[in-house]
Coordinates of C-alpha atoms and ligand atoms in Angstrom, one line a residue:
X1 CA -114.4 -60.8 -59.9
X2 CA -114.5 -61.5 -56.3
X3 CA -112.9 -64.9 -55.4
X4 CA -109.2 -64.1 -56.8
X5 CA -108.0 -66.9 -55.2
X6 CA -110.5 -69.4 -57.0
X7 CA -109.2 -68.3 -60.5
X8 CA -105.5 -68.3 -59.3
X9 CA -106.0 -72.1 -57.8
X10 CA -107.7 -73.2 -61.2
X11 CA -104.9 -71.5 -63.2
X12 CA -102.7 -73.5 -61.0
X13 CA -104.7 -76.7 -62.0
X14 CA -104.6 -76.0 -65.7
X15 CA -100.7 -75.2 -65.8
X16 CA -100.4 -79.0 -63.9
X17 CA -102.2 -80.3 -66.8
X18 CA -100.1 -78.4 -69.4
X19 CA -97.3 -79.2 -67.2
X20 CA -98.3 -83.0 -67.4
X21 CA -98.7 -82.8 -71.5
X22 CA -102.4 -84.0 -70.5
X23 CA -103.7 -80.5 -71.8
X24 CA -106.5 -80.5 -74.6
X25 CA -106.2 -78.2 -77.0
X26 CA -109.0 -76.8 -79.0
X27 CA -108.9 -76.7 -82.9
X28 CA -111.4 -74.4 -84.9
X29 CA -112.9 -75.8 -87.9
X30 CA -114.1 -72.9 -90.3
X31 CA -115.7 -75.6 -92.5
X32 CA -118.7 -78.4 -92.1
X33 CA -117.2 -81.7 -90.6
X34 CA -116.2 -83.7 -93.7
X35 CA -113.7 -86.1 -94.8
X36 CA -111.2 -82.9 -95.2
X37 CA -112.3 -79.2 -92.9
X38 CA -110.8 -76.2 -93.3
X39 CA -108.9 -75.6 -89.9
X40 CA -107.8 -72.2 -88.2
X41 CA -104.3 -71.2 -89.0
X42 CA -103.7 -75.0 -90.8
X43 CA -106.0 -74.8 -94.1
X44 CA -107.0 -78.0 -95.6
X45 CA -106.9 -81.0 -93.3
X46 CA -107.7 -84.8 -93.7
X47 CA -109.8 -85.9 -90.6
X48 CA -109.8 -89.3 -89.4
X49 CA -111.1 -88.7 -85.6
X50 CA -114.4 -87.9 -86.2
X51 CA -117.9 -89.6 -85.8
X52 CA -119.2 -88.5 -89.0
X53 CA -119.5 -92.3 -90.0
X54 CA -121.9 -92.0 -93.0
X55 CA -121.0 -88.4 -94.0
X56 CA -124.2 -86.8 -92.9
X57 CA -122.9 -83.8 -91.5
X58 CA -122.9 -81.8 -94.7
X59 CA -125.0 -84.0 -96.3
X60 CA -127.1 -81.6 -98.2
X61 CA -130.8 -83.4 -97.5
X62 CA -129.8 -83.1 -93.8
X63 CA -128.8 -79.9 -94.0
X64 CA -131.9 -78.5 -95.8
X65 CA -134.3 -80.5 -93.7
X66 CA -132.9 -78.6 -90.7
X67 CA -133.0 -75.6 -92.3
X68 CA -137.0 -76.4 -93.0
X69 CA -137.7 -77.6 -89.7
X70 CA -136.1 -73.9 -88.3
X71 CA -138.6 -71.8 -90.7
X72 CA -141.4 -74.2 -89.9
X73 CA -141.1 -74.7 -85.9
X74 CA -139.0 -71.5 -84.8
X75 CA -135.9 -72.3 -82.4
X76 CA -137.7 -74.0 -80.0
X77 CA -140.3 -75.4 -77.7
X78 CA -139.5 -72.3 -74.3
X79 CA -139.8 -75.1 -72.0
X80 CA -140.1 -78.3 -71.2
X81 CA -142.2 -80.9 -73.4
X82 CA -145.0 -81.6 -71.1
X83 CA -145.5 -77.9 -69.9
X84 CA -145.1 -76.2 -73.1
X85 CA -146.2 -78.8 -76.2
X86 CA -143.8 -81.1 -78.3
X87 CA -143.7 -80.4 -81.8
X88 CA -144.5 -82.9 -84.4
X89 CA -141.4 -83.5 -86.0
X90 CA -140.4 -84.9 -82.3
X91 CA -143.3 -87.6 -82.4
X92 CA -142.4 -88.6 -86.2
X93 CA -138.4 -88.3 -85.5
X94 CA -139.2 -91.1 -82.8
X95 CA -141.4 -93.3 -84.5
X96 CA -138.5 -93.5 -87.1
X97 CA -136.0 -93.7 -84.8
X98 CA -138.1 -96.9 -83.2
X99 CA -138.2 -98.5 -86.4
X100 CA -134.8 -97.9 -87.1
X101 CA -133.6 -99.5 -84.2
X102 CA -136.3 -102.2 -84.0
X103 CA -138.6 -101.7 -80.9
X104 CA -141.8 -100.2 -80.3
X105 CA -141.2 -96.7 -79.4
X106 CA -138.8 -94.2 -78.5
X107 CA -137.8 -90.7 -76.9
X108 CA -135.4 -88.3 -77.5
X109 CA -133.3 -86.0 -75.4
X110 CA -130.9 -83.3 -75.7
X111 CA -127.9 -85.8 -75.7
X112 CA -127.2 -89.1 -75.2
X113 CA -125.5 -88.0 -72.2
X114 CA -129.1 -87.0 -71.0
X115 CA -130.8 -90.0 -72.4
X116 CA -128.4 -92.3 -70.3
X117 CA -128.3 -89.8 -66.8
X118 CA -131.8 -90.4 -66.6
X119 CA -132.6 -93.8 -67.2
X120 CA -131.3 -96.1 -64.6
X121 CA -132.9 -93.9 -61.8
X122 CA -136.5 -94.4 -63.5
X123 CA -136.5 -98.2 -64.1
X124 CA -134.5 -99.2 -60.7
X125 CA -135.7 -99.2 -57.2
X126 CA -134.0 -100.0 -53.8
X127 CA -133.6 -103.7 -53.7
X128 CA -132.8 -103.8 -57.5
X129 CA -129.0 -105.1 -59.1
X130 CA -127.7 -103.0 -61.9
X131 CA -124.2 -104.3 -63.8
X132 CA -122.3 -102.8 -66.0
X133 CA -119.1 -103.7 -68.3
X134 CA -115.7 -102.2 -66.8
X135 CA -115.4 -100.1 -70.3
X136 CA -119.0 -98.5 -70.7
X137 CA -119.3 -95.4 -71.6
X138 CA -118.4 -92.2 -68.8
X139 CA -122.7 -91.1 -69.1
X140 CA -123.5 -94.6 -68.2
X141 CA -120.7 -95.0 -65.1
X142 CA -122.5 -91.6 -64.0
X143 CA -126.1 -93.0 -64.6
X144 CA -125.5 -95.8 -62.1
X145 CA -123.5 -93.1 -59.7
X146 CA -126.9 -91.1 -59.8
X147 CA -129.6 -94.3 -59.7
X148 CA -127.4 -95.5 -56.6
X149 CA -127.8 -92.3 -54.4
X150 CA -131.2 -91.9 -55.8
X151 CA -132.9 -94.8 -55.2
X152 CA -130.4 -97.3 -53.3
X153 CA -130.1 -99.7 -55.7
X154 CA -127.1 -101.9 -55.9
X155 CA -124.6 -101.9 -58.4
X156 CA -121.7 -103.9 -59.9
X157 CA -119.0 -104.1 -62.9
X158 CA -117.8 -107.0 -64.7
X159 CA -114.3 -107.6 -66.1
X160 CA -114.7 -106.1 -70.0
X161 CA -116.6 -108.6 -72.2
X162 CA -116.0 -111.2 -69.1
X163 CA -119.5 -112.7 -69.4
X164 CA -117.8 -115.5 -66.9
X165 CA -117.6 -112.8 -64.7
X166 CA -121.2 -111.5 -65.7
X167 CA -122.9 -114.5 -64.8
X168 CA -121.2 -115.0 -61.4
X169 CA -122.1 -111.5 -60.7
X170 CA -125.6 -112.1 -61.7
X171 CA -125.8 -115.4 -59.9
X172 CA -125.0 -113.3 -56.8
X173 CA -128.2 -110.8 -56.9
X174 CA -130.8 -113.9 -57.0
X175 CA -132.8 -112.1 -54.6
X176 CA -132.7 -108.8 -56.5
X177 CA -136.4 -107.7 -57.3
X178 CA -134.5 -106.5 -61.1
X179 CA -131.5 -107.3 -62.4
X180 CA -129.9 -104.6 -65.2
X181 CA -127.4 -105.3 -67.6
X182 CA -125.9 -102.1 -69.2
X183 CA -123.3 -102.7 -72.0
X184 CA -122.1 -100.3 -74.7
X185 CA -123.2 -101.8 -78.2
X186 CA -119.5 -100.8 -79.5
X187 CA -117.0 -100.1 -77.1
X188 CA -115.3 -96.7 -78.6
X189 CA -112.0 -96.4 -77.1
X190 CA -111.1 -100.3 -78.7
X191 CA -113.6 -100.7 -81.5
X192 CA -114.5 -104.0 -80.0
X193 CA -118.3 -105.1 -80.3
X194 CA -120.2 -106.4 -77.3
X195 CA -120.6 -110.1 -77.1
X196 CA -124.5 -109.6 -77.7
X197 CA -126.1 -112.8 -78.4
X198 CA -124.5 -114.1 -75.2
X199 CA -125.5 -111.1 -73.2
X200 CA -129.1 -112.4 -74.0
X201 CA -128.8 -116.0 -73.4
X202 CA -127.5 -115.0 -69.3
X203 CA -130.2 -112.4 -69.2
X204 CA -132.5 -115.1 -70.0
X205 CA -131.1 -117.6 -67.6
X206 CA -131.2 -114.7 -64.8
X207 CA -134.3 -112.9 -65.7
X208 CA -132.6 -109.4 -66.2
X209 CA -133.1 -107.1 -68.6
X210 CA -130.4 -105.7 -71.2
X211 CA -129.8 -102.0 -71.9
X212 CA -127.3 -101.4 -74.4
X213 CA -125.6 -97.9 -75.8
X214 CA -125.4 -97.9 -79.5
X215 CA -124.4 -94.6 -79.7
X216 CA -121.0 -96.1 -82.1
X217 CA -122.9 -98.5 -84.0
X218 CA -126.2 -96.6 -85.0
X219 CA -125.7 -96.5 -88.6
X220 CA -122.7 -97.9 -88.6
X221 CA -123.2 -101.9 -87.7
X222 CA -125.6 -104.2 -89.4
X223 CA -126.0 -104.8 -92.8
X224 CA -128.4 -101.8 -93.1
X225 CA -126.7 -99.7 -90.4
X226 CA -129.7 -100.5 -87.8
X227 CA -127.0 -100.8 -85.2
X228 CA -125.5 -104.2 -83.2
X229 CA -128.5 -105.8 -83.1
X230 CA -129.0 -106.0 -87.0
X231 CA -125.2 -106.8 -87.0
X232 CA -126.1 -110.4 -84.6
X233 CA -129.3 -111.0 -86.3
X234 CA -131.0 -110.3 -82.8
X235 CA -133.2 -107.1 -83.8
X236 CA -136.0 -106.7 -81.1
X237 CA -134.7 -108.9 -78.7
X238 CA -132.8 -106.2 -76.8
X239 CA -134.8 -104.6 -74.1
X240 CA -133.9 -100.9 -73.9
X241 CA -131.7 -99.4 -76.6
X242 CA -130.2 -96.0 -76.3
X243 CA -127.7 -94.2 -79.0
X244 CA -126.8 -90.8 -80.1
X245 CA -128.0 -88.4 -83.0
X246 CA -124.7 -86.7 -82.5
X247 CA -122.7 -89.1 -84.4
X248 CA -123.9 -90.9 -87.5
X249 CA -126.9 -89.7 -87.7
X250 CA -126.0 -86.0 -88.6
X251 CA -123.8 -85.3 -86.1
X252 CA -125.6 -82.4 -84.6
X253 CA -126.5 -83.3 -81.1
X254 CA -129.3 -85.4 -79.0
X255 CA -130.0 -88.8 -78.1
X256 CA -132.8 -91.4 -77.5
X257 CA -133.8 -94.1 -75.5
X258 CA -135.8 -96.8 -77.4
X259 CA -137.8 -99.3 -76.1
X260 CA -141.4 -100.4 -75.2
X261 CA -144.0 -97.8 -75.6
X262 CA -144.3 -98.4 -71.4
X263 CA -140.9 -98.0 -70.9
X264 CA -140.9 -94.1 -72.9
X265 CA -144.0 -93.6 -71.3
X266 CA -142.4 -94.2 -67.8
X267 CA -139.5 -92.1 -68.6
X268 CA -141.8 -89.5 -69.9
X269 CA -143.5 -89.3 -66.5
X270 CA -140.3 -89.7 -64.5
X271 CA -136.8 -89.1 -66.0
X272 CA -135.0 -85.8 -64.6
X273 CA -133.4 -84.8 -67.9
X274 CA -136.6 -84.9 -69.4
X275 CA -139.0 -83.4 -66.8
X276 CA -136.4 -80.7 -66.0
X277 CA -134.9 -79.3 -69.6
X278 CA -136.0 -78.8 -72.7
X279 CA -136.5 -80.9 -75.8
X280 CA -134.4 -81.3 -79.0
X281 CA -134.6 -78.1 -81.1
X282 CA -136.7 -78.5 -84.1
X283 CA -134.0 -77.9 -86.4
X284 CA -131.9 -80.6 -85.0
X285 CA -135.0 -82.8 -84.6
X286 CA -135.5 -82.4 -88.7
X287 CA -132.1 -83.1 -89.5
X288 CA -131.6 -86.0 -87.6
X289 CA -135.3 -87.3 -89.1
X290 CA -133.5 -86.5 -92.6
X291 CA -131.0 -88.4 -91.4
X292 CA -132.8 -91.6 -90.9
X293 CA -134.7 -91.4 -93.5
X294 CA -131.5 -91.0 -95.9
X295 CA -130.0 -94.0 -94.2
X296 CA -132.8 -95.8 -94.8
X297 CA -132.9 -95.2 -98.4
X298 CA -129.1 -95.3 -99.0
X299 CA -128.1 -98.5 -97.7
X300 CA -124.9 -98.5 -99.9
X301 CA -123.7 -95.8 -97.6
X302 CA -123.1 -98.4 -94.9
X303 CA -121.3 -100.3 -97.2
X304 CA -119.0 -97.9 -98.4
X305 CA -118.0 -97.3 -94.4
X306 CA -117.6 -100.9 -94.0
X307 CA -115.8 -100.9 -97.2
X308 CA -113.5 -98.2 -96.6
X309 CA -112.7 -99.0 -93.1
X310 CA -111.7 -102.9 -94.2
X311 CA -109.2 -101.5 -96.6
X312 CA -107.9 -99.1 -93.9
X313 CA -107.2 -102.1 -91.7
X314 CA -105.9 -103.7 -94.0
X315 CA -103.4 -101.1 -95.6
X316 CA -102.4 -100.5 -91.9
X317 CA -101.5 -104.1 -91.1
X318 CA -99.8 -103.9 -94.4
X319 CA -97.3 -100.9 -93.2
X320 CA -96.7 -103.0 -90.4
X321 CA -98.8 -102.1 -87.7
X322 CA -100.6 -104.1 -85.2
X323 CA -104.0 -102.3 -84.7
X324 CA -106.6 -103.6 -82.3
X325 CA -108.4 -106.0 -84.1
X326 CA -112.2 -105.6 -84.9
X327 CA -114.8 -105.0 -87.6
X328 CA -115.8 -101.3 -86.9
X329 CA -114.7 -98.3 -88.4
X330 CA -112.6 -97.5 -85.0
X331 CA -109.2 -98.5 -85.9
X332 CA -107.0 -98.0 -82.6
X333 CA -103.5 -98.1 -83.3
X334 CA -101.2 -99.1 -80.0
X335 CA -98.1 -97.1 -79.8
X336 CA -97.3 -97.7 -75.9
X337 CA -96.4 -94.8 -74.0
X338 CA -98.9 -91.8 -73.5
X339 CA -96.3 -89.4 -75.0
X340 CA -95.9 -91.3 -77.7
X341 CA -99.6 -91.2 -78.9
X342 CA -99.5 -87.3 -78.5
X343 CA -96.2 -87.1 -79.7
X344 CA -97.7 -88.7 -83.3
X345 CA -101.0 -87.3 -83.4
X346 CA -99.2 -83.8 -83.2
X347 CA -97.2 -84.9 -85.8
X348 CA -100.1 -86.5 -87.9
X349 CA -102.0 -82.5 -87.8
X350 CA -98.4 -80.8 -89.1
X351 CA -98.9 -83.1 -92.2
X352 CA -102.3 -82.0 -92.6
X353 CA -103.7 -85.3 -91.0
X354 CA -106.0 -85.1 -87.7
X355 CA -106.4 -88.3 -85.5
X356 CA -106.4 -88.1 -81.9
X357 CA -104.0 -89.5 -79.8
X358 CA -105.3 -91.3 -76.4
X359 CA -103.3 -92.1 -73.2
X360 CA -103.4 -92.8 -69.7
X361 CA -106.0 -92.7 -67.5
X362 CA -108.3 -93.2 -70.9
X363 CA -107.0 -95.9 -71.5
X364 CA -104.4 -98.5 -69.5
X365 CA -100.6 -97.7 -69.4
X366 CA -98.4 -98.8 -71.6
X367 CA -101.2 -99.2 -74.0
X368 CA -101.8 -95.5 -75.6
X369 CA -103.3 -95.4 -78.9
X370 CA -103.9 -93.3 -81.7
X371 CA -107.4 -93.9 -82.9
X372 CA -108.4 -93.7 -86.4
X373 CA -112.2 -93.3 -87.4
X374 CA -113.2 -94.3 -90.8
X375 CA -116.2 -92.3 -92.5
X376 CA -118.0 -93.2 -96.0
X377 CA -117.0 -89.6 -96.8
X378 CA -113.2 -90.6 -97.4
X379 CA -111.9 -91.7 -100.5
X380 CA -109.6 -94.2 -101.5
X381 CA -107.1 -91.2 -102.0
X382 CA -107.9 -90.1 -98.6
X383 CA -107.0 -93.2 -97.0
X384 CA -103.6 -93.9 -99.0
X385 CA -102.7 -90.4 -98.0
X386 CA -103.8 -91.2 -94.1
X387 CA -102.1 -94.8 -94.3
X388 CA -98.9 -92.9 -95.7
X389 CA -98.6 -89.9 -93.2
X390 CA -98.9 -92.7 -90.4
X391 CA -96.6 -94.7 -91.8
X392 CA -93.9 -92.3 -91.9
X393 CA -94.4 -90.7 -88.7
X394 CA -94.9 -94.0 -87.0
X395 CA -91.3 -94.5 -88.7
X396 CA -89.8 -91.5 -87.3
X397 CA -90.9 -92.6 -83.9
X398 CA -89.6 -96.1 -84.1
X399 CA -93.0 -97.7 -83.8
X400 CA -93.0 -99.3 -86.8
X401 CA -89.2 -100.4 -88.9
Ligands
PLP1 C1 -120.7 -90.3 -77.9 C2 -121.3 -91.2 -76.5 C3 -122.3 -90.7 -75.7 C4 -122.7 -89.3 -75.7 O1 -123.5 -88.9 -76.8 P1 -124.0 -87.3 -76.5 O2 -125.3 -87.3 -77.6 O3 -122.8 -86.7 -77.2 O4 -124.2 -86.8 -75.5 C5 -122.6 -91.4 -75.0 N1 -122.4 -92.9 -74.9 C6 -121.8 -93.5 -76.1 C7 -121.4 -94.9 -76.1 C8 -120.9 -92.5 -76.4 O5 -120.1 -93.2 -77.5

């Protein structure tokens, strides 16, 4: 080590995080992600903080497909796609994803983060206006910052799901060449759904392009898990959909942009994370493809997820909590102060239930919460056990009486 000052200043910042009780402790798992996991040092733990909405992380079809993909294609492309070649499984996956979300084409990336990051700067230019919901995911915020500095487009933010604010700000951008609206399909901290039909109407009124990040909705919303557009009956109307393969669709990694063939072709030519970074490893692509196929042939999984979520939401309300209203499997229980959320999460883990607490600045001051996420892999017993633990901890912390 050459620069000791550098390391000691990092150590000081970490100590400060610990003093402020916002330091994130990693928990190590010794078994696959599932309703229950084996947590190092703790044994069996019930998980209510995973995006494994459909239970695909350890689904045998999904795991086996990954093994076969590895055997057939080896470890990876060895370079970026346009230089070295793209595997046939990438093409198969991309057409399956496009079909799933209701677009002409799709293009995969090693993460939804990368998919989002490269997108805005690839479709916006100087003179364009890009506007984002205030609660959009960090990857969208960064994508817009990058686009602004690379292309000199202008950007704006509208208050969360405030359609009047969106209209007003678009009206102010009449002279822009392109107007682009960015929204999450499902907002992950609230578990709320974007007002998509209204956003589409506004886009028509103002000749805007709609880009929706459906990471928490793909496999989750809609009767057959095709996402927010299916939920509202507007499949095929959203110009651009981005999403992750790291949540409901197998939970490994990867993301994609879906839209017109010309859009995906443009991204192949111009999107920097596509041009300068490797493709999805074939084992991951194969597992994701198996996830899409499994989802298509097992719509009952989506129904079980929905039934579990409404059962849990009802039981938590009956226990006296006031979760944020919604129809997604994300059920945030507001507890107030950040320290209460962290305390509650620690006490639940001591009882063998893993739920993450979120406080300021991730959520507004005074609205700290423990965010429960329900999976199709939870049994009714699991959900009852979780409700009992949350109730007992809630009483101890005087969040409920
Ligand atoms: C999780 C998430 C991402 C990031 O997904 P990765 O594939 O893990 O990079 C992007 N956008 C939203 C809305 C998300 O919830």
